[in-house]
């Protein structure tokens, strides 16, 4: 019996995700590129690439809300918060901070791609990436 054959494994309909996975992946890749571009610039030149990064992330976040993948929307909302803080200057957009958000993107893409062939949803596996961005944001309490 495989993990997906277990009667205790939650059922996840991969159909809607399969329709939008390429758009989600592309939006997160574009957001990542813009974010890393911003982090490589001086603070005075970060606004435009950060706005682009946020717009692409918002597109992916909206698509994820439509397909309702447990836990993933929380991660992309957390990343949106980080990008907004980078853009408004309440959080410095450093290479380390940008890497934490970019790593979250990659983890989301890999997780979604594992779900498509029928892997059982295990959103707690994404917690380390959520934790890293929450620490970046200065959250007082971080819990899966």
JSON list of C-alpha atoms in Angstrom, two decimals:
[
{"chain": "A", "resi": 1, "resn": "UNK", "atom": "CA", "xyz": [0.00, 0.00, 0.00]},
{"chain": "A", "resi": 2, "resn": "UNK", "atom": "CA", "xyz": [1.41, 3.38, -0.98]},
{"chain": "A", "resi": 3, "resn": "UNK", "atom": "CA", "xyz": [0.97, 6.58, 1.03]},
{"chain": "A", "resi": 4, "resn": "UNK", "atom": "CA", "xyz": [-1.76, 7.71, -1.35]},
{"chain": "A", "resi": 5, "resn": "UNK", "atom": "CA", "xyz": [-3.66, 4.41, -0.89]},
{"chain": "A", "resi": 6, "resn": "UNK", "atom": "CA", "xyz": [-3.96, 4.84, 2.87]},
{"chain": "A", "resi": 7, "resn": "UNK", "atom": "CA", "xyz": [-7.56, 5.18, 4.02]},
{"chain": "A", "resi": 8, "resn": "UNK", "atom": "CA", "xyz": [-6.34, 7.83, 6.48]},
{"chain": "A", "resi": 9, "resn": "UNK", "atom": "CA", "xyz": [-4.61, 10.01, 3.86]},
{"chain": "A", "resi": 10, "resn": "UNK", "atom": "CA", "xyz": [-6.66, 13.11, 3.03]},
{"chain": "A", "resi": 11, "resn": "UNK", "atom": "CA", "xyz": [-8.01, 13.15, -0.53]},
{"chain": "A", "resi": 12, "resn": "UNK", "atom": "CA", "xyz": [-6.78, 16.00, -2.66]},
{"chain": "A", "resi": 13, "resn": "UNK", "atom": "CA", "xyz": [-8.28, 16.68, -6.09]},
{"chain": "A", "resi": 14, "resn": "UNK", "atom": "CA", "xyz": [-5.30, 17.51, -8.30]},
{"chain": "A", "resi": 15, "resn": "UNK", "atom": "CA", "xyz": [-7.43, 18.59, -11.28]},
{"chain": "A", "resi": 16, "resn": "UNK", "atom": "CA", "xyz": [-7.71, 22.31, -10.45]},
{"chain": "A", "resi": 17, "resn": "UNK", "atom": "CA", "xyz": [-4.04, 22.47, -9.44]},
{"chain": "A", "resi": 18, "resn": "UNK", "atom": "CA", "xyz": [-2.97, 20.85, -12.70]},
{"chain": "A", "resi": 19, "resn": "UNK", "atom": "CA", "xyz": [-4.79, 23.60, -14.61]},
{"chain": "A", "resi": 20, "resn": "UNK", "atom": "CA", "xyz": [-2.91, 26.44, -12.89]},
{"chain": "A", "resi": 21, "resn": "UNK", "atom": "CA", "xyz": [0.42, 24.95, -11.76]},
{"chain": "A", "resi": 22, "resn": "UNK", "atom": "CA", "xyz": [2.37, 26.42, -14.69]},
{"chain": "A", "resi": 23, "resn": "UNK", "atom": "CA", "xyz": [1.01, 29.91, -13.99]},
{"chain": "A", "resi": 24, "resn": "UNK", "atom": "CA", "xyz": [1.79, 29.57, -10.28]},
{"chain": "A", "resi": 25, "resn": "UNK", "atom": "CA", "xyz": [5.30, 28.32, -11.00]},
{"chain": "A", "resi": 26, "resn": "UNK", "atom": "CA", "xyz": [5.95, 31.09, -13.55]},
{"chain": "A", "resi": 27, "resn": "UNK", "atom": "CA", "xyz": [4.62, 33.81, -11.24]},
{"chain": "A", "resi": 28, "resn": "UNK", "atom": "CA", "xyz": [6.77, 32.61, -8.34]},
{"chain": "A", "resi": 29, "resn": "UNK", "atom": "CA", "xyz": [9.86, 32.40, -10.56]},
{"chain": "A", "resi": 30, "resn": "UNK", "atom": "CA", "xyz": [9.27, 35.95, -11.83]},
{"chain": "A", "resi": 31, "resn": "UNK", "atom": "CA", "xyz": [8.71, 37.17, -8.27]},
{"chain": "A", "resi": 32, "resn": "UNK", "atom": "CA", "xyz": [11.91, 35.45, -7.14]},
{"chain": "A", "resi": 33, "resn": "UNK", "atom": "CA", "xyz": [13.93, 37.05, -9.95]},
{"chain": "A", "resi": 34, "resn": "UNK", "atom": "CA", "xyz": [12.58, 40.53, -9.18]},
{"chain": "A", "resi": 35, "resn": "UNK", "atom": "CA", "xyz": [13.13, 40.04, -5.44]},
{"chain": "A", "resi": 36, "resn": "UNK", "atom": "CA", "xyz": [16.74, 38.92, -5.85]},
{"chain": "A", "resi": 37, "resn": "UNK", "atom": "CA", "xyz": [17.31, 41.81, -8.26]},
{"chain": "A", "resi": 38, "resn": "UNK", "atom": "CA", "xyz": [16.01, 44.22, -5.63]},
{"chain": "A", "resi": 39, "resn": "UNK", "atom": "CA", "xyz": [18.21, 42.70, -2.92]},
{"chain": "A", "resi": 40, "resn": "UNK", "atom": "CA", "xyz": [21.28, 43.20, -5.12]},
{"chain": "A", "resi": 41, "resn": "UNK", "atom": "CA", "xyz": [20.52, 46.93, -5.48]},
{"chain": "A", "resi": 42, "resn": "UNK", "atom": "CA", "xyz": [20.90, 49.79, -3.10]},
{"chain": "A", "resi": 43, "resn": "UNK", "atom": "CA", "xyz": [17.89, 50.71, -0.95]},
{"chain": "A", "resi": 44, "resn": "UNK", "atom": "CA", "xyz": [17.09, 53.72, -3.17]},
{"chain": "A", "resi": 45, "resn": "UNK", "atom": "CA", "xyz": [16.73, 51.49, -6.28]},
{"chain": "A", "resi": 46, "resn": "UNK", "atom": "CA", "xyz": [14.68, 48.65, -4.78]},
{"chain": "A", "resi": 47, "resn": "UNK", "atom": "CA", "xyz": [11.14, 50.00, -5.05]},
{"chain": "A", "resi": 48, "resn": "UNK", "atom": "CA", "xyz": [10.33, 49.06, -8.64]},
{"chain": "A", "resi": 49, "resn": "UNK", "atom": "CA", "xyz": [11.68, 45.49, -8.58]},
{"chain": "A", "resi": 50, "resn": "UNK", "atom": "CA", "xyz": [9.97, 44.95, -5.22]},
{"chain": "A", "resi": 51, "resn": "UNK", "atom": "CA", "xyz": [6.68, 46.16, -6.67]},
{"chain": "A", "resi": 52, "resn": "UNK", "atom": "CA", "xyz": [7.10, 43.69, -9.55]},
{"chain": "A", "resi": 53, "resn": "UNK", "atom": "CA", "xyz": [7.98, 40.90, -7.12]},
{"chain": "A", "resi": 54, "resn": "UNK", "atom": "CA", "xyz": [4.89, 41.64, -5.08]},
{"chain": "A", "resi": 55, "resn": "UNK", "atom": "CA", "xyz": [2.61, 41.77, -8.14]},
{"chain": "A", "resi": 56, "resn": "UNK", "atom": "CA", "xyz": [3.85, 38.37, -9.36]},
{"chain": "A", "resi": 57, "resn": "UNK", "atom": "CA", "xyz": [3.51, 36.86, -5.90]},
{"chain": "A", "resi": 58, "resn": "UNK", "atom": "CA", "xyz": [0.00, 38.25, -5.57]},
{"chain": "A", "resi": 59, "resn": "UNK", "atom": "CA", "xyz": [-0.91, 36.53, -8.83]},
{"chain": "A", "resi": 60, "resn": "UNK", "atom": "CA", "xyz": [0.38, 33.17, -7.53]},
{"chain": "A", "resi": 61, "resn": "UNK", "atom": "CA", "xyz": [-1.31, 33.69, -4.16]},
{"chain": "A", "resi": 62, "resn": "UNK", "atom": "CA", "xyz": [-4.67, 34.32, -5.83]},
{"chain": "A", "resi": 63, "resn": "UNK", "atom": "CA", "xyz": [-4.39, 31.17, -7.95]},
{"chain": "A", "resi": 64, "resn": "UNK", "atom": "CA", "xyz": [-3.46, 29.14, -4.86]},
{"chain": "A", "resi": 65, "resn": "UNK", "atom": "CA", "xyz": [-6.52, 30.41, -3.03]},
{"chain": "A", "resi": 66, "resn": "UNK", "atom": "CA", "xyz": [-8.69, 29.22, -5.89]},
{"chain": "A", "resi": 67, "resn": "UNK", "atom": "CA", "xyz": [-7.31, 25.66, -5.80]},
{"chain": "A", "resi": 68, "resn": "UNK", "atom": "CA", "xyz": [-7.33, 25.57, -1.98]},
{"chain": "A", "resi": 69, "resn": "UNK", "atom": "CA", "xyz": [-4.10, 23.72, -1.19]},
{"chain": "A", "resi": 70, "resn": "UNK", "atom": "CA", "xyz": [-3.93, 23.45, 2.60]},
{"chain": "A", "resi": 71, "resn": "UNK", "atom": "CA", "xyz": [-1.20, 25.53, 4.18]},
{"chain": "A", "resi": 72, "resn": "UNK", "atom": "CA", "xyz": [0.27, 27.01, 1.02]},
{"chain": "A", "resi": 73, "resn": "UNK", "atom": "CA", "xyz": [-1.84, 30.17, 1.07]},
{"chain": "A", "resi": 74, "resn": "UNK", "atom": "CA", "xyz": [-0.52, 30.94, 4.55]},
{"chain": "A", "resi": 75, "resn": "UNK", "atom": "CA", "xyz": [3.02, 30.80, 3.21]},
{"chain": "A", "resi": 76, "resn": "UNK", "atom": "CA", "xyz": [2.37, 33.04, 0.24]},
{"chain": "A", "resi": 77, "resn": "UNK", "atom": "CA", "xyz": [0.49, 35.52, 2.48]},
{"chain": "A", "resi": 78, "resn": "UNK", "atom": "CA", "xyz": [3.52, 35.58, 4.78]},
{"chain": "A", "resi": 79, "resn": "UNK", "atom": "CA", "xyz": [5.78, 36.21, 1.79]},
{"chain": "A", "resi": 80, "resn": "UNK", "atom": "CA", "xyz": [3.47, 39.03, 0.63]},
{"chain": "A", "resi": 81, "resn": "UNK", "atom": "CA", "xyz": [3.84, 40.62, 4.05]},
{"chain": "A", "resi": 82, "resn": "UNK", "atom": "CA", "xyz": [7.63, 40.41, 3.77]},
{"chain": "A", "resi": 83, "resn": "UNK", "atom": "CA", "xyz": [7.62, 41.98, 0.31]},
{"chain": "A", "resi": 84, "resn": "UNK", "atom": "CA", "xyz": [5.35, 44.78, 1.48]},
{"chain": "A", "resi": 85, "resn": "UNK", "atom": "CA", "xyz": [7.64, 45.51, 4.41]},
{"chain": "A", "resi": 86, "resn": "UNK", "atom": "CA", "xyz": [10.68, 45.44, 2.11]},
{"chain": "A", "resi": 87, "resn": "UNK", "atom": "CA", "xyz": [8.95, 47.90, -0.20]},
{"chain": "A", "resi": 88, "resn": "UNK", "atom": "CA", "xyz": [7.74, 50.32, 2.49]},
{"chain": "A", "resi": 89, "resn": "UNK", "atom": "CA", "xyz": [11.14, 50.25, 4.20]},
{"chain": "A", "resi": 90, "resn": "UNK", "atom": "CA", "xyz": [10.02, 48.84, 7.55]},
{"chain": "A", "resi": 91, "resn": "UNK", "atom": "CA", "xyz": [12.22, 45.81, 6.83]},
{"chain": "A", "resi": 92, "resn": "UNK", "atom": "CA", "xyz": [15.52, 46.01, 4.98]},
{"chain": "A", "resi": 93, "resn": "UNK", "atom": "CA", "xyz": [15.61, 44.03, 1.75]},
{"chain": "A", "resi": 94, "resn": "UNK", "atom": "CA", "xyz": [18.91, 42.25, 2.26]},
{"chain": "A", "resi": 95, "resn": "UNK", "atom": "CA", "xyz": [20.28, 39.30, 0.30]},
{"chain": "A", "resi": 96, "resn": "UNK", "atom": "CA", "xyz": [19.65, 37.06, 3.33]},
{"chain": "A", "resi": 97, "resn": "UNK", "atom": "CA", "xyz": [16.06, 38.22, 3.70]},
{"chain": "A", "resi": 98, "resn": "UNK", "atom": "CA", "xyz": [15.41, 37.85, -0.02]},
{"chain": "A", "resi": 99, "resn": "UNK", "atom": "CA", "xyz": [16.90, 34.34, 0.11]},
{"chain": "A", "resi": 100, "resn": "UNK", "atom": "CA", "xyz": [14.50, 33.31, 2.90]},
{"chain": "A", "resi": 101, "resn": "UNK", "atom": "CA", "xyz": [11.53, 34.40, 0.78]},
{"chain": "A", "resi": 102, "resn": "UNK", "atom": "CA", "xyz": [12.99, 32.86, -2.40]},
{"chain": "A", "resi": 103, "resn": "UNK", "atom": "CA", "xyz": [13.55, 29.57, -0.56]},
{"chain": "A", "resi": 104, "resn": "UNK", "atom": "CA", "xyz": [9.89, 29.65, 0.51]},
{"chain": "A", "resi": 105, "resn": "UNK", "atom": "CA", "xyz": [8.88, 30.06, -3.14]},
{"chain": "A", "resi": 106, "resn": "UNK", "atom": "CA", "xyz": [10.99, 27.08, -4.17]},
{"chain": "A", "resi": 107, "resn": "UNK", "atom": "CA", "xyz": [9.56, 24.94, -1.39]},
{"chain": "A", "resi": 108, "resn": "UNK", "atom": "CA", "xyz": [6.01, 25.82, -2.46]},
{"chain": "A", "resi": 109, "resn": "UNK", "atom": "CA", "xyz": [6.74, 24.94, -6.10]},
{"chain": "A", "resi": 110, "resn": "UNK", "atom": "CA", "xyz": [8.31, 21.61, -5.14]},
{"chain": "A", "resi": 111, "resn": "UNK", "atom": "CA", "xyz": [5.46, 20.79, -2.77]},
{"chain": "A", "resi": 112, "resn": "UNK", "atom": "CA", "xyz": [2.82, 21.51, -5.41]},
{"chain": "A", "resi": 113, "resn": "UNK", "atom": "CA", "xyz": [4.69, 19.44, -7.98]},
{"chain": "A", "resi": 114, "resn": "UNK", "atom": "CA", "xyz": [4.76, 16.52, -5.53]},
{"chain": "A", "resi": 115, "resn": "UNK", "atom": "CA", "xyz": [0.99, 16.77, -5.03]},
{"chain": "A", "resi": 116, "resn": "UNK", "atom": "CA", "xyz": [0.22, 16.52, -8.75]},
{"chain": "A", "resi": 117, "resn": "UNK", "atom": "CA", "xyz": [1.11, 12.83, -9.17]},
{"chain": "A", "resi": 118, "resn": "UNK", "atom": "CA", "xyz": [-0.87, 11.98, -6.03]},
{"chain": "A", "resi": 119, "resn": "UNK", "atom": "CA", "xyz": [1.40, 12.46, -3.02]},
{"chain": "A", "resi": 120, "resn": "UNK", "atom": "CA", "xyz": [-0.57, 12.92, 0.19]},
{"chain": "A", "resi": 121, "resn": "UNK", "atom": "CA", "xyz": [-0.78, 16.56, 1.33]},
{"chain": "A", "resi": 122, "resn": "UNK", "atom": "CA", "xyz": [1.59, 17.22, 4.22]},
{"chain": "A", "resi": 123, "resn": "UNK", "atom": "CA", "xyz": [1.63, 21.00, 4.66]},
{"chain": "A", "resi": 124, "resn": "UNK", "atom": "CA", "xyz": [3.63, 20.76, 7.91]},
{"chain": "A", "resi": 125, "resn": "UNK", "atom": "CA", "xyz": [6.64, 19.92, 5.72]},
{"chain": "A", "resi": 126, "resn": "UNK", "atom": "CA", "xyz": [6.61, 23.58, 4.67]},
{"chain": "A", "resi": 127, "resn": "UNK", "atom": "CA", "xyz": [6.94, 24.83, 8.24]},
{"chain": "A", "resi": 128, "resn": "UNK", "atom": "CA", "xyz": [10.73, 25.45, 8.16]},
{"chain": "A", "resi": 129, "resn": "UNK", "atom": "CA", "xyz": [10.27, 27.95, 5.31]},
{"chain": "A", "resi": 130, "resn": "UNK", "atom": "CA", "xyz": [7.35, 29.63, 7.04]},
{"chain": "A", "resi": 131, "resn": "UNK", "atom": "CA", "xyz": [9.38, 29.81, 10.25]},
{"chain": "A", "resi": 132, "resn": "UNK", "atom": "CA", "xyz": [12.32, 31.43, 8.47]},
{"chain": "A", "resi": 133, "resn": "UNK", "atom": "CA", "xyz": [10.18, 34.19, 6.95]},
{"chain": "A", "resi": 134, "resn": "UNK", "atom": "CA", "xyz": [8.29, 34.71, 10.21]},
{"chain": "A", "resi": 135, "resn": "UNK", "atom": "CA", "xyz": [11.63, 35.12, 12.01]},
{"chain": "A", "resi": 136, "resn": "UNK", "atom": "CA", "xyz": [12.63, 37.64, 9.35]},
{"chain": "A", "resi": 137, "resn": "UNK", "atom": "CA", "xyz": [9.40, 39.50, 10.06]},
{"chain": "A", "resi": 138, "resn": "UNK", "atom": "CA", "xyz": [10.11, 39.45, 13.80]},
{"chain": "A", "resi": 139, "resn": "UNK", "atom": "CA", "xyz": [7.07, 37.38, 14.78]},
{"chain": "A", "resi": 140, "resn": "UNK", "atom": "CA", "xyz": [6.82, 36.90, 18.53]},
{"chain": "A", "resi": 141, "resn": "UNK", "atom": "CA", "xyz": [5.32, 33.41, 18.30]},
{"chain": "A", "resi": 142, "resn": "UNK", "atom": "CA", "xyz": [5.91, 30.95, 15.48]},
{"chain": "A", "resi": 143, "resn": "UNK", "atom": "CA", "xyz": [4.09, 27.65, 15.52]},
{"chain": "A", "resi": 144, "resn": "UNK", "atom": "CA", "xyz": [3.08, 25.16, 12.81]}
]
